[in-house]
Amino acid sequence: MTTEVIPEEIPAQPRISDATLRDSAHMAGVEFGPKDAATIARLLVKTGIELVEVGMVSGPGSKDADLVLATHEAVGPERSMTLVVVRDRQQVAKALDEAERLGVRHIMYSIPTSEQHAKLKLGSSSPKFLQTLARSAITQAKERGFHVTFSGEDGARTPKDRLVPYVAAGFEAGADRFRLAETVAYLSPWQMEKVIAGLTAIDGSEIEIHSHNMLGMAVANSLAAVRAGAQWISATVGGIGERGGNAPLAELLTSLRVIHGDTRFDLSHLTELSRVALKGAGLGEAFQSGPTTPHAFAYELPGQLNHPAAYETLPAELVGNARELRVRSRLTPALVKWALDGSGVFVDVEAFTPWLVGRQERADSPLLDRDAIRKAAIDFQAA
């Protein structure tokens, strides 16, 4: 005897954005090429994904320019969105100049909202300063004609009395959408539902959820956000991403079909998407989420290595894992300095870093960890 499963109704069918070609830029050691970006973007659009998020811009000369341009050529700038880093008014203006040069039409502002992240990245944890900065950035972008999504980076850990006024201020400034970033996996589905309900209650709000999967609840939290009125879900192919990965697209779309009877998406492309993305990312045939994988506590940004508690749901040592550096071409003096600290190897970091970048380029950017950088420093001394 079989029992018919009746799909559970949700307030509205969510729109999906995919961040594979953007969140991978933050994932240690993962760097897609333009060819992979174009293929992934086309397959995402064939699947029915509405928006392909690609690359990151913080100022002139973006390292992700080739990915952005390849994606625009493949699916058009109307189906693409690029992250723009927000630190201060002058930096935002330069970043918007670069976005315009690349033909970007949709931007997603990355703005830290928790006290811890705001203090680290903006130099101030003041809610008033945060709101002023967001208003300024949003106003600048809208004056230039961009479609603007603004984020709450580390929003899941941002108290309601700090988060809600910030989101309201962003919409008052003319923003089109707000993305709650569960930067540090932190909430249960029922807690997520409560947080999102406080945001969807804001007049004129359009809310997106972007969850990380360190606790294995990114899909559940995304569906809970939709139950509370969120209109958008951000996912990645195969769950690719830093800090345990993101909401995996295939699991999300199949859950929408099975649990909610959502048949809008062509699921026949999902296996090919995963194959192309995982191969292009250099992750083999599978990407495993959670706290026990080699990628879970791997970083390529010095801020994450120097302030791990701001980014980690739990410490690596708690699960017998270890914090590590993994990088290919995104080498900076600060990152190299972190790798060399305590090694007993002393070099001029400002001279060594470009030397190592050049060697990486000639060798087609092999993956480097801390030990490999230390060995390269010894080679540099002997050169």
mmCIF file with all atom_site columns, N, CA, C and O in Angstrom, residues 52-69:
data_model
loop_
_atom_site.group_PDB
_atom_site.id
_atom_site.type_symbol
_atom_site.label_atom_id
_atom_site.label_alt_id
_atom_site.label_comp_id
_atom_site.label_asym_id
_atom_site.label_entity_id
_atom_site.label_seq_id
_atom_site.pdbx_PDB_ins_code
_atom_site.Cartn_x
_atom_site.Cartn_y
_atom_site.Cartn_z
_atom_site.occupancy
_atom_site.B_iso_or_equiv
_atom_site.pdbx_formal_charge
_atom_site.auth_seq_id
_atom_site.auth_comp_id
_atom_site.auth_asym_id
_atom_site.auth_atom_id
_atom_site.pdbx_PDB_model_num
ATOM 1  N N  . VAL A 1 52 ? 22.628 34.611 -12.541 1.00 0.00 ? 52 VAL A N  1
ATOM 2  C CA . VAL A 1 52 ? 23.938 33.984 -12.375 1.00 0.00 ? 52 VAL A CA 1
ATOM 3  C C  . VAL A 1 52 ? 24.867 35.011 -11.739 1.00 0.00 ? 52 VAL A C  1
ATOM 4  O O  . VAL A 1 52 ? 25.222 36.021 -12.356 1.00 0.00 ? 52 VAL A O  1
ATOM 5  N N  . GLU A 1 53 ? 25.253 34.762 -10.498 1.00 0.00 ? 53 GLU A N  1
ATOM 6  C CA . GLU A 1 53 ? 26.152 35.686 -9.800  1.00 0.00 ? 53 GLU A CA 1
ATOM 7  C C  . GLU A 1 53 ? 27.587 35.332 -10.152 1.00 0.00 ? 53 GLU A C  1
ATOM 8  O O  . GLU A 1 53 ? 28.011 34.182 -10.007 1.00 0.00 ? 53 GLU A O  1
ATOM 9  N N  . VAL A 1 54 ? 28.345 36.324 -10.602 1.00 0.00 ? 54 VAL A N  1
ATOM 10 C CA . VAL A 1 54 ? 29.698 36.040 -11.084 1.00 0.00 ? 54 VAL A CA 1
ATOM 11 C C  . VAL A 1 54 ? 30.659 37.133 -10.654 1.00 0.00 ? 54 VAL A C  1
ATOM 12 O O  . VAL A 1 54 ? 30.427 38.317 -10.860 1.00 0.00 ? 54 VAL A O  1
ATOM 13 N N  . GLY A 1 55 ? 31.762 36.727 -10.033 1.00 0.00 ? 55 GLY A N  1
ATOM 14 C CA . GLY A 1 55 ? 32.866 37.624 -9.760  1.00 0.00 ? 55 GLY A CA 1
ATOM 15 C C  . GLY A 1 55 ? 32.637 38.617 -8.636  1.00 0.00 ? 55 GLY A C  1
ATOM 16 O O  . GLY A 1 55 ? 31.545 38.726 -8.068  1.00 0.00 ? 55 GLY A O  1
ATOM 17 N N  . MET A 1 56 ? 33.704 39.321 -8.339  1.00 0.00 ? 56 MET A N  1
ATOM 18 C CA . MET A 1 56 ? 33.721 40.291 -7.255  1.00 0.00 ? 56 MET A CA 1
ATOM 19 C C  . MET A 1 56 ? 34.545 41.496 -7.698  1.00 0.00 ? 56 MET A C  1
ATOM 20 O O  . MET A 1 56 ? 35.614 41.345 -8.290  1.00 0.00 ? 56 MET A O  1
ATOM 21 N N  . VAL A 1 57 ? 34.043 42.687 -7.406  1.00 0.00 ? 57 VAL A N  1
ATOM 22 C CA . VAL A 1 57 ? 34.727 43.926 -7.777  1.00 0.00 ? 57 VAL A CA 1
ATOM 23 C C  . VAL A 1 57 ? 34.916 44.768 -6.524  1.00 0.00 ? 57 VAL A C  1
ATOM 24 O O  . VAL A 1 57 ? 33.959 45.035 -5.797  1.00 0.00 ? 57 VAL A O  1
ATOM 25 N N  . SER A 1 58 ? 36.146 45.184 -6.261  1.00 0.00 ? 58 SER A N  1
ATOM 26 C CA . SER A 1 58 ? 36.408 46.081 -5.135  1.00 0.00 ? 58 SER A CA 1
ATOM 27 C C  . SER A 1 58 ? 37.026 47.393 -5.586  1.00 0.00 ? 58 SER A C  1
ATOM 28 O O  . SER A 1 58 ? 37.122 48.336 -4.812  1.00 0.00 ? 58 SER A O  1
ATOM 29 N N  . GLY A 1 59 ? 37.439 47.430 -6.868  1.00 0.00 ? 59 GLY A N  1
ATOM 30 C CA . GLY A 1 59 ? 38.058 48.628 -7.406  1.00 0.00 ? 59 GLY A CA 1
ATOM 31 C C  . GLY A 1 59 ? 38.538 48.355 -8.817  1.00 0.00 ? 59 GLY A C  1
ATOM 32 O O  . GLY A 1 59 ? 38.128 47.365 -9.443  1.00 0.00 ? 59 GLY A O  1
ATOM 33 N N  . PRO A 1 60 ? 39.421 49.203 -9.358  1.00 0.00 ? 60 PRO A N  1
ATOM 34 C CA . PRO A 1 60 ? 39.896 49.009 -10.725 1.00 0.00 ? 60 PRO A CA 1
ATOM 35 C C  . PRO A 1 60 ? 40.682 47.719 -10.881 1.00 0.00 ? 60 PRO A C  1
ATOM 36 O O  . PRO A 1 60 ? 41.274 47.209 -9.924  1.00 0.00 ? 60 PRO A O  1
ATOM 37 N N  . GLY A 1 61 ? 40.683 47.181 -12.106 1.00 0.00 ? 61 GLY A N  1
ATOM 38 C CA . GLY A 1 61 ? 41.498 46.016 -12.405 1.00 0.00 ? 61 GLY A CA 1
ATOM 39 C C  . GLY A 1 61 ? 41.051 44.752 -11.714 1.00 0.00 ? 61 GLY A C  1
ATOM 40 O O  . GLY A 1 61 ? 41.869 43.998 -11.185 1.00 0.00 ? 61 GLY A O  1
ATOM 41 N N  . SER A 1 62 ? 39.763 44.467 -11.722 1.00 0.00 ? 62 SER A N  1
ATOM 42 C CA . SER A 1 62 ? 39.241 43.275 -11.054 1.00 0.00 ? 62 SER A CA 1
ATOM 43 C C  . SER A 1 62 ? 39.854 42.001 -11.621 1.00 0.00 ? 62 SER A C  1
ATOM 44 O O  . SER A 1 62 ? 39.939 41.816 -12.838 1.00 0.00 ? 62 SER A O  1
ATOM 45 N N  . LYS A 1 63 ? 40.276 41.117 -10.721 1.00 0.00 ? 63 LYS A N  1
ATOM 46 C CA . LYS A 1 63 ? 40.825 39.829 -11.144 1.00 0.00 ? 63 LYS A CA 1
ATOM 47 C C  . LYS A 1 63 ? 39.763 38.935 -11.764 1.00 0.00 ? 63 LYS A C  1
ATOM 48 O O  . LYS A 1 63 ? 40.088 37.972 -12.460 1.00 0.00 ? 63 LYS A O  1
ATOM 49 N N  . ASP A 1 64 ? 38.491 39.237 -11.499 1.00 0.00 ? 64 ASP A N  1
ATOM 50 C CA . ASP A 1 64 ? 37.403 38.416 -12.022 1.00 0.00 ? 64 ASP A CA 1
ATOM 51 C C  . ASP A 1 64 ? 36.824 38.969 -13.315 1.00 0.00 ? 64 ASP A C  1
ATOM 52 O O  . ASP A 1 64 ? 35.769 38.509 -13.776 1.00 0.00 ? 64 ASP A O  1
ATOM 53 N N  . ALA A 1 65 ? 37.496 39.950 -13.922 1.00 0.00 ? 65 ALA A N  1
ATOM 54 C CA . ALA A 1 65 ? 36.959 40.591 -15.122 1.00 0.00 ? 65 ALA A CA 1
ATOM 55 C C  . ALA A 1 65 ? 36.684 39.587 -16.231 1.00 0.00 ? 65 ALA A C  1
ATOM 56 O O  . ALA A 1 65 ? 35.631 39.642 -16.891 1.00 0.00 ? 65 ALA A O  1
ATOM 57 N N  . ASP A 1 66 ? 37.603 38.645 -16.454 1.00 0.00 ? 66 ASP A N  1
ATOM 58 C CA . ASP A 1 66 ? 37.420 37.669 -17.534 1.00 0.00 ? 66 ASP A CA 1
ATOM 59 C C  . ASP A 1 66 ? 36.187 36.792 -17.294 1.00 0.00 ? 66 ASP A C  1
ATOM 60 O O  . ASP A 1 66 ? 35.466 36.454 -18.243 1.00 0.00 ? 66 ASP A O  1
ATOM 61 N N  . LEU A 1 67 ? 35.944 36.426 -16.019 1.00 0.00 ? 67 LEU A N  1
ATOM 62 C CA . LEU A 1 67 ? 34.769 35.605 -15.710 1.00 0.00 ? 67 LEU A CA 1
ATOM 63 C C  . LEU A 1 67 ? 33.481 36.389 -15.953 1.00 0.00 ? 67 LEU A C  1
ATOM 64 O O  . LEU A 1 67 ? 32.507 35.863 -16.494 1.00 0.00 ? 67 LEU A O  1
ATOM 65 N N  . VAL A 1 68 ? 33.486 37.646 -15.533 1.00 0.00 ? 68 VAL A N  1
ATOM 66 C CA . VAL A 1 68 ? 32.303 38.496 -15.712 1.00 0.00 ? 68 VAL A CA 1
ATOM 67 C C  . VAL A 1 68 ? 31.993 38.656 -17.191 1.00 0.00 ? 68 VAL A C  1
ATOM 68 O O  . VAL A 1 68 ? 30.841 38.478 -17.629 1.00 0.00 ? 68 VAL A O  1
ATOM 69 N N  . LEU A 1 69 ? 33.001 38.979 -17.983 1.00 0.00 ? 69 LEU A N  1
ATOM 70 C CA . LEU A 1 69 ? 32.794 39.200 -19.410 1.00 0.00 ? 69 LEU A CA 1
ATOM 71 C C  . LEU A 1 69 ? 32.361 37.915 -20.117 1.00 0.00 ? 69 LEU A C  1
ATOM 72 O O  . LEU A 1 69 ? 31.495 37.944 -21.005 1.00 0.00 ? 69 LEU A O  1
#
